[in-house]
């Protein structure tokens, strides 16, 4: 079995963990929109830096930290799912659709927890 080394998302660079999360132009666009949604004034960073940021700055039980971690986890899950859908089914979604789906997922899962509802009311929008 031959494996295509090129990233199925952007089709321009070789695939690796650090490329997929988030040096890839496609996954970086999705994470950048989610960062904008969360009011984080920064761009997507390399995998190791994103992990360090999540562990050091978003590790608490506050609503902002909880939603941040949910958004990051959900983004990773959706990008992996998108990659597999392109590879195995040849289907590709628009970046804006992926962003909306992730936001809906985080939003509705978050609404199940009472302590998150006030913060989520401020996140009841899609980033432009
Ligand atoms: Zn890529």
mmCIF file of N, CA and C and ligand atoms in Angstrom:
data_model
loop_
_atom_site.group_PDB
_atom_site.id
_atom_site.type_symbol
_atom_site.label_atom_id
_atom_site.label_comp_id
_atom_site.label_asym_id
_atom_site.label_seq_id
_atom_site.Cartn_x
_atom_site.Cartn_y
_atom_site.Cartn_z
ATOM 1 N N UNK A 1 0.838 -1.187 0.000
ATOM 2 C CA UNK A 1 0.000 0.000 0.000
ATOM 3 C C UNK A 1 0.881 1.249 0.000
ATOM 4 N N UNK A 2 0.627 2.151 -0.933
ATOM 5 C CA UNK A 2 1.416 3.382 -0.957
ATOM 6 C C UNK A 2 0.654 4.498 -0.248
ATOM 7 N N UNK A 3 1.389 5.287 0.499
ATOM 8 C CA UNK A 3 0.763 6.373 1.251
ATOM 9 C C UNK A 3 1.214 7.702 0.670
ATOM 10 N N UNK A 4 0.265 8.535 0.319
ATOM 11 C CA UNK A 4 0.583 9.865 -0.196
ATOM 12 C C UNK A 4 1.057 10.749 0.962
ATOM 13 N N UNK A 5 2.295 11.262 0.889
ATOM 14 C CA UNK A 5 2.813 12.053 2.014
ATOM 15 C C UNK A 5 2.261 13.472 2.070
ATOM 16 N N UNK A 6 1.548 13.891 1.013
ATOM 17 C CA UNK A 6 1.094 15.284 0.954
ATOM 18 C C UNK A 6 -0.165 15.469 1.806
ATOM 19 N N UNK A 7 -0.214 16.565 2.511
ATOM 20 C CA UNK A 7 -1.365 16.892 3.367
ATOM 21 C C UNK A 7 -2.632 17.003 2.510
ATOM 22 N N UNK A 8 -3.681 16.217 2.824
ATOM 23 C CA UNK A 8 -4.906 16.287 2.023
ATOM 24 C C UNK A 8 -5.673 17.601 2.217
ATOM 25 N N UNK A 9 -5.432 18.292 3.315
ATOM 26 C CA UNK A 9 -6.177 19.528 3.574
ATOM 27 C C UNK A 9 -5.722 20.658 2.642
ATOM 28 N N UNK A 10 -4.421 20.904 2.586
ATOM 29 C CA UNK A 10 -3.919 22.030 1.772
ATOM 30 C C UNK A 10 -3.301 21.564 0.460
ATOM 31 N N UNK A 11 -2.968 20.300 0.378
ATOM 32 C CA UNK A 11 -2.354 19.707 -0.820
ATOM 33 C C UNK A 11 -1.086 20.425 -1.252
ATOM 34 N N UNK A 12 -0.370 21.046 -0.320
ATOM 35 C CA UNK A 12 0.830 21.765 -0.736
ATOM 36 C C UNK A 12 2.065 21.417 0.092
ATOM 37 N N UNK A 13 1.879 20.787 1.264
ATOM 38 C CA UNK A 13 3.055 20.429 2.062
ATOM 39 C C UNK A 13 2.905 19.016 2.578
ATOM 40 N N UNK A 14 4.017 18.425 3.021
ATOM 41 C CA UNK A 14 3.933 17.076 3.562
ATOM 42 C C UNK A 14 3.207 17.069 4.903
ATOM 43 N N UNK A 15 2.534 15.959 5.135
ATOM 44 C CA UNK A 15 1.712 15.838 6.330
ATOM 45 C C UNK A 15 2.543 15.383 7.539
ATOM 46 N N UNK A 16 2.336 16.042 8.645
ATOM 47 C CA UNK A 16 2.921 15.623 9.920
ATOM 48 C C UNK A 16 2.003 16.171 10.999
ATOM 49 N N UNK A 17 2.235 15.746 12.241
ATOM 50 C CA UNK A 17 1.407 16.265 13.335
ATOM 51 C C UNK A 17 1.514 17.788 13.410
ATOM 52 N N UNK A 18 2.768 18.292 13.364
ATOM 53 C CA UNK A 18 2.922 19.743 13.511
ATOM 54 C C UNK A 18 2.386 20.494 12.294
ATOM 55 N N UNK A 19 2.403 19.832 11.134
ATOM 56 C CA UNK A 19 1.797 20.499 9.982
ATOM 57 C C UNK A 19 0.276 20.577 10.148
ATOM 58 N N UNK A 20 -0.327 19.426 10.480
ATOM 59 C CA UNK A 20 -1.794 19.386 10.615
ATOM 60 C C UNK A 20 -2.298 20.333 11.699
ATOM 61 N N UNK A 21 -1.530 20.450 12.791
ATOM 62 C CA UNK A 21 -1.964 21.280 13.934
ATOM 63 C C UNK A 21 -0.861 22.262 14.304
ATOM 64 N N UNK A 22 -0.778 23.489 13.847
ATOM 65 C CA UNK A 22 -1.682 24.147 12.927
ATOM 66 C C UNK A 22 -0.885 24.940 11.899
ATOM 67 N N UNK A 23 0.155 24.297 11.366
ATOM 68 C CA UNK A 23 0.928 25.003 10.347
ATOM 69 C C UNK A 23 0.278 24.903 8.971
ATOM 70 N N UNK A 24 -0.650 23.983 8.824
ATOM 71 C CA UNK A 24 -1.406 23.834 7.583
ATOM 72 C C UNK A 24 -2.302 25.067 7.396
ATOM 73 N N UNK A 25 -2.332 25.593 6.168
ATOM 74 C CA UNK A 25 -3.118 26.813 5.934
ATOM 75 C C UNK A 25 -4.604 26.598 6.230
ATOM 76 N N UNK A 26 -5.107 25.379 5.977
ATOM 77 C CA UNK A 26 -6.527 25.104 6.204
ATOM 78 C C UNK A 26 -6.831 25.014 7.704
ATOM 79 N N UNK A 27 -6.091 24.175 8.430
ATOM 80 C CA UNK A 27 -6.378 24.027 9.860
ATOM 81 C C UNK A 27 -6.051 25.316 10.616
ATOM 82 N N UNK A 28 -5.015 26.052 10.164
ATOM 83 C CA UNK A 28 -4.695 27.336 10.806
ATOM 84 C C UNK A 28 -5.843 28.323 10.622
ATOM 85 N N UNK A 29 -6.473 28.325 9.437
ATOM 86 C CA UNK A 29 -7.612 29.229 9.206
ATOM 87 C C UNK A 29 -8.759 28.915 10.152
ATOM 88 N N UNK A 30 -9.013 27.611 10.350
ATOM 89 C CA UNK A 30 -10.099 27.206 11.250
ATOM 90 C C UNK A 30 -9.780 27.614 12.688
ATOM 91 N N UNK A 31 -8.572 27.305 13.150
ATOM 92 C CA UNK A 31 -8.199 27.635 14.537
ATOM 93 C C UNK A 31 -8.135 29.144 14.730
ATOM 94 N N UNK A 32 -7.674 29.884 13.723
ATOM 95 C CA UNK A 32 -7.655 31.347 13.832
ATOM 96 C C UNK A 32 -9.058 31.911 14.021
ATOM 97 N N UNK A 33 -10.029 31.377 13.295
ATOM 98 C CA UNK A 33 -11.418 31.843 13.447
ATOM 99 C C UNK A 33 -11.937 31.506 14.843
ATOM 100 N N UNK A 34 -11.569 30.337 15.355
ATOM 101 C CA UNK A 34 -12.019 29.954 16.693
ATOM 102 C C UNK A 34 -11.349 30.835 17.755
ATOM 103 N N UNK A 35 -10.080 31.172 17.542
ATOM 104 C CA UNK A 35 -9.391 32.085 18.464
ATOM 105 C C UNK A 35 -10.081 33.443 18.462
ATOM 106 N N UNK A 36 -10.477 33.892 17.265
ATOM 107 C CA UNK A 36 -11.202 35.159 17.140
ATOM 108 C C UNK A 36 -12.526 35.070 17.901
ATOM 109 N N UNK A 37 -13.221 33.946 17.732
ATOM 110 C CA UNK A 37 -14.500 33.723 18.422
ATOM 111 C C UNK A 37 -14.312 33.826 19.939
ATOM 112 N N UNK A 38 -13.194 33.287 20.433
ATOM 113 C CA UNK A 38 -12.921 33.259 21.867
ATOM 114 C C UNK A 38 -12.311 34.561 22.380
ATOM 115 N N UNK A 39 -12.124 35.539 21.466
ATOM 116 C CA UNK A 39 -11.564 36.820 21.876
ATOM 117 C C UNK A 39 -10.072 36.771 22.140
ATOM 118 N N UNK A 40 -9.402 35.760 21.626
ATOM 119 C CA UNK A 40 -7.945 35.651 21.773
ATOM 120 C C UNK A 40 -7.295 36.435 20.643
ATOM 121 N N UNK A 41 -6.513 37.448 20.989
ATOM 122 C CA UNK A 41 -5.909 38.274 19.946
ATOM 123 C C UNK A 41 -4.548 37.722 19.541
ATOM 124 N N UNK A 42 -4.571 36.594 18.892
ATOM 125 C CA UNK A 42 -3.329 36.014 18.382
ATOM 126 C C UNK A 42 -3.655 35.056 17.243
ATOM 127 N N UNK A 43 -2.606 34.638 16.536
ATOM 128 C CA UNK A 43 -2.755 33.687 15.445
ATOM 129 C C UNK A 43 -2.378 32.287 15.934
ATOM 130 N N UNK A 44 -2.787 31.289 15.170
ATOM 131 C CA UNK A 44 -2.438 29.911 15.481
ATOM 132 C C UNK A 44 -0.926 29.747 15.541
ATOM 133 N N UNK A 45 -0.476 28.974 16.526
ATOM 134 C CA UNK A 45 0.966 28.720 16.676
ATOM 135 C C UNK A 45 1.257 27.258 16.368
ATOM 136 N N UNK A 46 2.533 26.908 16.430
ATOM 137 C CA UNK A 46 2.937 25.520 16.184
ATOM 138 C C UNK A 46 2.401 24.621 17.309
ATOM 139 N N UNK A 47 2.269 23.348 17.009
ATOM 140 C CA UNK A 47 1.678 22.340 17.903
ATOM 141 C C UNK A 47 2.231 22.415 19.331
ATOM 142 N N UNK A 48 3.569 22.385 19.480
ATOM 143 C CA UNK A 48 4.173 22.385 20.819
ATOM 144 C C UNK A 48 3.770 23.646 21.595
ATOM 145 N N UNK A 49 3.764 24.780 20.897
ATOM 146 C CA UNK A 49 3.399 26.039 21.552
ATOM 147 C C UNK A 49 1.926 26.063 21.947
ATOM 148 N N UNK A 50 1.076 25.520 21.067
ATOM 149 C CA UNK A 50 -0.358 25.464 21.377
ATOM 150 C C UNK A 50 -0.589 24.601 22.616
ATOM 151 N N UNK A 51 0.117 23.464 22.688
ATOM 152 C CA UNK A 51 -0.024 22.583 23.848
ATOM 153 C C UNK A 51 0.444 23.281 25.118
ATOM 154 N N UNK A 52 1.603 23.946 25.024
ATOM 155 C CA UNK A 52 2.143 24.654 26.182
ATOM 156 C C UNK A 52 1.176 25.744 26.650
ATOM 157 N N UNK A 53 0.619 26.494 25.692
ATOM 158 C CA UNK A 53 -0.346 27.545 26.037
ATOM 159 C C UNK A 53 -1.573 26.959 26.731
ATOM 160 N N UNK A 54 -2.081 25.847 26.181
ATOM 161 C CA UNK A 54 -3.277 25.230 26.751
ATOM 162 C C UNK A 54 -3.000 24.752 28.178
ATOM 163 N N UNK A 55 -1.835 24.150 28.373
ATOM 164 C CA UNK A 55 -1.489 23.592 29.686
ATOM 165 C C UNK A 55 -1.208 24.699 30.697
ATOM 166 N N UNK A 56 -0.503 25.758 30.270
ATOM 167 C CA UNK A 56 -0.076 26.793 31.216
ATOM 168 C C UNK A 56 -1.090 27.907 31.436
ATOM 169 N N UNK A 57 -1.911 28.196 30.424
ATOM 170 C CA UNK A 57 -2.788 29.370 30.537
ATOM 171 C C UNK A 57 -4.282 29.045 30.498
ATOM 172 N N UNK A 58 -4.636 27.840 30.156
ATOM 173 C CA UNK A 58 -6.060 27.506 30.072
ATOM 174 C C UNK A 58 -6.339 26.211 30.809
ATOM 175 N N UNK A 59 -5.730 26.075 31.990
ATOM 176 C CA UNK A 59 -5.773 24.795 32.712
ATOM 177 C C UNK A 59 -6.769 24.785 33.868
ATOM 178 N N UNK A 60 -7.415 25.911 34.131
ATOM 179 C CA UNK A 60 -8.265 25.989 35.317
ATOM 180 C C UNK A 60 -9.682 25.508 35.081
ATOM 181 N N UNK A 61 -10.516 25.721 36.090
ATOM 182 C CA UNK A 61 -11.916 25.320 35.991
ATOM 183 C C UNK A 61 -12.829 26.474 35.606
ATOM 184 N N UNK A 62 -12.238 27.639 35.277
ATOM 185 C CA UNK A 62 -13.075 28.779 34.901
ATOM 186 C C UNK A 62 -13.805 28.471 33.592
ATOM 187 N N UNK A 63 -14.872 29.213 33.356
ATOM 188 C CA UNK A 63 -15.649 29.014 32.128
ATOM 189 C C UNK A 63 -14.781 29.283 30.895
ATOM 190 N N UNK A 64 -13.957 30.347 30.958
ATOM 191 C CA UNK A 64 -13.138 30.676 29.790
ATOM 192 C C UNK A 64 -12.137 29.561 29.482
ATOM 193 N N UNK A 65 -11.501 29.024 30.523
ATOM 194 C CA UNK A 65 -10.542 27.933 30.303
ATOM 195 C C UNK A 65 -11.239 26.675 29.799
ATOM 196 N N UNK A 66 -12.373 26.363 30.374
ATOM 197 C CA UNK A 66 -13.103 25.154 29.966
ATOM 198 C C UNK A 66 -13.518 25.249 28.501
ATOM 199 N N UNK A 67 -14.087 26.398 28.110
ATOM 200 C CA UNK A 67 -14.534 26.564 26.719
ATOM 201 C C UNK A 67 -13.330 26.580 25.770
ATOM 202 N N UNK A 68 -12.238 27.198 26.206
ATOM 203 C CA UNK A 68 -11.032 27.215 25.385
ATOM 204 C C UNK A 68 -10.573 25.795 25.077
ATOM 205 N N UNK A 69 -10.499 24.968 26.124
ATOM 206 C CA UNK A 69 -10.044 23.580 25.930
ATOM 207 C C UNK A 69 -11.031 22.800 25.068
ATOM 208 N N UNK A 70 -12.319 23.039 25.255
ATOM 209 C CA UNK A 70 -13.314 22.361 24.417
ATOM 210 C C UNK A 70 -13.134 22.756 22.952
ATOM 211 N N UNK A 71 -12.885 24.054 22.711
ATOM 212 C CA UNK A 71 -12.722 24.527 21.328
ATOM 213 C C UNK A 71 -11.469 23.917 20.690
ATOM 214 N N UNK A 72 -10.380 23.869 21.445
ATOM 215 C CA UNK A 72 -9.136 23.293 20.911
ATOM 216 C C UNK A 72 -9.322 21.801 20.603
ATOM 217 N N UNK A 73 -9.903 21.075 21.540
ATOM 218 C CA UNK A 73 -10.118 19.637 21.343
ATOM 219 C C UNK A 73 -11.045 19.391 20.160
ATOM 220 N N UNK A 74 -12.100 20.166 20.088
ATOM 221 C CA UNK A 74 -13.078 20.013 19.018
ATOM 222 C C UNK A 74 -12.434 20.345 17.666
ATOM 223 N N UNK A 75 -11.600 21.374 17.639
ATOM 224 C CA UNK A 75 -10.915 21.753 16.404
ATOM 225 C C UNK A 75 -10.005 20.612 15.939
ATOM 226 N N UNK A 76 -9.251 20.035 16.845
ATOM 227 C CA UNK A 76 -8.358 18.916 16.501
ATOM 228 C C UNK A 76 -9.177 17.749 15.964
ATOM 229 N N UNK A 77 -10.275 17.428 16.651
ATOM 230 C CA UNK A 77 -11.134 16.322 16.220
ATOM 231 C C UNK A 77 -11.697 16.575 14.810
ATOM 232 N N UNK A 78 -12.196 17.791 14.580
ATOM 233 C CA UNK A 78 -12.800 18.097 13.273
ATOM 234 C C UNK A 78 -11.771 18.113 12.150
ATOM 235 N N UNK A 79 -10.555 18.597 12.442
ATOM 236 C CA UNK A 79 -9.539 18.629 11.389
ATOM 237 C C UNK A 79 -9.103 17.219 11.030
ATOM 238 N N UNK A 80 -9.019 16.340 12.042
ATOM 239 C CA UNK A 80 -8.662 14.943 11.779
ATOM 240 C C UNK A 80 -9.784 14.253 10.984
ATOM 241 N N UNK A 81 -11.013 14.525 11.362
ATOM 242 C CA UNK A 81 -12.179 13.972 10.665
ATOM 243 C C UNK A 81 -12.218 14.483 9.216
ATOM 244 N N UNK A 82 -11.930 15.775 9.028
ATOM 245 C CA UNK A 82 -11.932 16.372 7.694
ATOM 246 C C UNK A 82 -10.847 15.737 6.828
ATOM 247 N N UNK A 83 -9.657 15.572 7.412
ATOM 248 C CA UNK A 83 -8.554 14.920 6.713
ATOM 249 C C UNK A 83 -8.983 13.525 6.245
ATOM 250 N N UNK A 84 -9.575 12.747 7.127
ATOM 251 C CA UNK A 84 -9.990 11.382 6.785
ATOM 252 C C UNK A 84 -11.112 11.375 5.753
ATOM 253 N N UNK A 85 -12.020 12.335 5.845
ATOM 254 C CA UNK A 85 -13.109 12.399 4.879
ATOM 255 C C UNK A 85 -12.583 12.685 3.464
ATOM 256 N N UNK A 86 -11.565 13.546 3.382
ATOM 257 C CA UNK A 86 -10.969 13.849 2.075
ATOM 258 C C UNK A 86 -10.245 12.610 1.547
ATOM 259 N N UNK A 87 -9.468 11.958 2.425
ATOM 260 C CA UNK A 87 -8.668 10.799 2.007
ATOM 261 C C UNK A 87 -9.564 9.630 1.594
ATOM 262 N N UNK A 88 -10.572 9.309 2.392
ATOM 263 C CA UNK A 88 -11.328 8.078 2.173
ATOM 264 C C UNK A 88 -12.616 8.274 1.381
ATOM 265 N N UNK A 89 -13.182 9.484 1.393
ATOM 266 C CA UNK A 89 -14.443 9.687 0.678
ATOM 267 C C UNK A 89 -14.367 10.787 -0.379
ATOM 268 N N UNK A 90 -13.228 11.472 -0.438
ATOM 269 C CA UNK A 90 -13.083 12.535 -1.417
ATOM 270 C C UNK A 90 -14.011 13.716 -1.182
ATOM 271 N N UNK A 91 -14.499 13.837 0.061
ATOM 272 C CA UNK A 91 -15.414 14.955 0.376
ATOM 273 C C UNK A 91 -14.660 16.025 1.145
ATOM 274 N N UNK A 92 -14.963 17.267 0.807
ATOM 275 C CA UNK A 92 -14.296 18.402 1.432
ATOM 276 C C UNK A 92 -15.329 19.446 1.834
ATOM 277 N N UNK A 93 -15.160 20.001 3.046
ATOM 278 C CA UNK A 93 -16.092 21.040 3.497
ATOM 279 C C UNK A 93 -15.421 22.405 3.433
ATOM 280 N N UNK A 94 -16.244 23.443 3.355
ATOM 281 C CA UNK A 94 -15.749 24.817 3.381
ATOM 282 C C UNK A 94 -15.218 25.127 4.773
ATOM 283 N N UNK A 95 -14.190 25.968 4.843
ATOM 284 C CA UNK A 95 -13.634 26.371 6.138
ATOM 285 C C UNK A 95 -14.720 26.998 7.015
ATOM 286 N N UNK A 96 -15.556 27.866 6.405
ATOM 287 C CA UNK A 96 -16.599 28.538 7.194
ATOM 288 C C UNK A 96 -17.601 27.533 7.766
ATOM 289 N N UNK A 97 -17.878 26.448 7.019
ATOM 290 C CA UNK A 97 -18.781 25.414 7.541
ATOM 291 C C UNK A 97 -18.160 24.682 8.715
ATOM 292 N N UNK A 98 -16.864 24.369 8.598
ATOM 293 C CA UNK A 98 -16.176 23.687 9.689
ATOM 294 C C UNK A 98 -16.198 24.544 10.953
ATOM 295 N N UNK A 99 -15.919 25.833 10.786
ATOM 296 C CA UNK A 99 -15.907 26.745 11.933
ATOM 297 C C UNK A 99 -17.285 26.769 12.596
ATOM 298 N N UNK A 100 -18.341 26.870 11.772
ATOM 299 C CA UNK A 100 -19.704 26.904 12.327
ATOM 300 C C UNK A 100 -20.032 25.617 13.080
ATOM 301 N N UNK A 101 -19.676 24.479 12.488
ATOM 302 C CA UNK A 101 -19.970 23.196 13.131
ATOM 303 C C UNK A 101 -19.256 23.066 14.472
ATOM 304 N N UNK A 102 -17.984 23.495 14.515
ATOM 305 C CA UNK A 102 -17.213 23.399 15.762
ATOM 306 C C UNK A 102 -17.832 24.310 16.824
ATOM 307 N N UNK A 103 -18.176 25.533 16.414
ATOM 308 C CA UNK A 103 -18.781 26.476 17.361
ATOM 309 C C UNK A 103 -20.099 25.913 17.891
ATOM 310 N N UNK A 104 -20.917 25.341 17.000
ATOM 311 C CA UNK A 104 -22.190 24.753 17.443
ATOM 312 C C UNK A 104 -21.947 23.618 18.427
ATOM 313 N N UNK A 105 -20.976 22.763 18.126
ATOM 314 C CA UNK A 105 -20.643 21.645 19.008
ATOM 315 C C UNK A 105 -20.236 22.121 20.401
ATOM 316 N N UNK A 106 -19.286 23.072 20.413
ATOM 317 C CA UNK A 106 -18.793 23.588 21.689
ATOM 318 C C UNK A 106 -19.934 24.277 22.434
ATOM 319 N N UNK A 107 -20.708 25.075 21.691
ATOM 320 C CA UNK A 107 -21.784 25.844 22.305
ATOM 321 C C UNK A 107 -22.836 24.931 22.961
ATOM 322 N N UNK A 108 -23.301 23.940 22.203
ATOM 323 C CA UNK A 108 -24.391 23.112 22.736
ATOM 324 C C UNK A 108 -23.909 22.141 23.810
ATOM 325 N N UNK A 109 -22.680 21.636 23.669
ATOM 326 C CA UNK A 109 -22.126 20.813 24.750
ATOM 327 C C UNK A 109 -21.937 21.650 26.006
ATOM 328 N N UNK A 110 -21.437 22.879 25.802
ATOM 329 C CA UNK A 110 -21.192 23.777 26.925
ATOM 330 C C UNK A 110 -22.478 24.139 27.649
ATOM 331 N N UNK A 111 -23.567 24.289 26.894
ATOM 332 C CA UNK A 111 -24.856 24.668 27.491
ATOM 333 C C UNK A 111 -25.384 23.608 28.456
ATOM 334 N N UNK A 112 -24.847 22.408 28.381
ATOM 335 C CA UNK A 112 -25.270 21.354 29.316
ATOM 336 C C UNK A 112 -24.726 21.604 30.715
ATOM 337 N N UNK A 113 -23.731 22.491 30.824
ATOM 338 C CA UNK A 113 -23.152 22.791 32.128
ATOM 339 C C UNK A 113 -23.579 24.182 32.575
ATOM 340 N N UNK A 114 -24.267 24.244 33.682
ATOM 341 C CA UNK A 114 -24.832 25.500 34.176
ATOM 342 C C UNK A 114 -23.748 26.564 34.342
ATOM 343 N N UNK A 115 -22.587 26.171 34.855
ATOM 344 C CA UNK A 115 -21.540 27.167 35.146
ATOM 345 C C UNK A 115 -20.979 27.831 33.873
ATOM 346 N N UNK A 116 -21.295 27.259 32.708
ATOM 347 C CA UNK A 116 -20.766 27.821 31.463
ATOM 348 C C UNK A 116 -21.765 28.718 30.738
ATOM 349 N N UNK A 117 -23.027 28.707 31.176
ATOM 350 C CA UNK A 117 -24.068 29.363 30.380
ATOM 351 C C UNK A 117 -23.888 30.884 30.282
ATOM 352 N N UNK A 118 -23.459 31.535 31.369
ATOM 353 C CA UNK A 118 -23.262 32.990 31.297
ATOM 354 C C UNK A 118 -22.194 33.357 30.287
ATOM 355 N N UNK A 119 -21.080 32.660 30.321
ATOM 356 C CA UNK A 119 -19.995 32.936 29.375
ATOM 357 C C UNK A 119 -20.434 32.621 27.942
ATOM 358 N N UNK A 120 -21.177 31.536 27.784
ATOM 359 C CA UNK A 120 -21.611 31.154 26.438
ATOM 360 C C UNK A 120 -22.560 32.176 25.823
ATOM 361 N N UNK A 121 -23.315 32.886 26.683
ATOM 362 C CA UNK A 121 -24.214 33.922 26.145
ATOM 363 C C UNK A 121 -23.413 34.985 25.395
ATOM 364 N N UNK A 122 -22.170 35.232 25.851
ATOM 365 C CA UNK A 122 -21.313 36.212 25.167
ATOM 366 C C UNK A 122 -20.730 35.644 23.870
ATOM 367 N N UNK A 123 -20.768 34.328 23.741
ATOM 368 C CA UNK A 123 -20.199 33.682 22.553
ATOM 369 C C UNK A 123 -21.281 33.256 21.567
ATOM 370 N N UNK A 124 -22.458 33.838 21.721
ATOM 371 C CA UNK A 124 -23.575 33.455 20.858
ATOM 372 C C UNK A 124 -23.513 34.191 19.516
ATOM 373 N N UNK A 125 -22.449 33.957 18.767
ATOM 374 C CA UNK A 125 -22.273 34.577 17.439
ATOM 375 C C UNK A 125 -21.220 33.781 16.680
ATOM 376 N N UNK A 126 -21.159 34.026 15.366
ATOM 377 C CA UNK A 126 -20.077 33.456 14.560
ATOM 378 C C UNK A 126 -19.078 34.561 14.230
ATOM 379 N N UNK A 127 -17.790 34.265 14.278
ATOM 380 C CA UNK A 127 -16.807 35.305 13.916
ATOM 381 C C UNK A 127 -16.949 35.687 12.442
ATOM 382 N N UNK A 128 -16.765 36.964 12.154
ATOM 383 C CA UNK A 128 -16.969 37.442 10.776
ATOM 384 C C UNK A 128 -15.781 37.076 9.893
HETATM 385 ZN ZN1 LIG B 1 -1.861 21.101 4.985
#
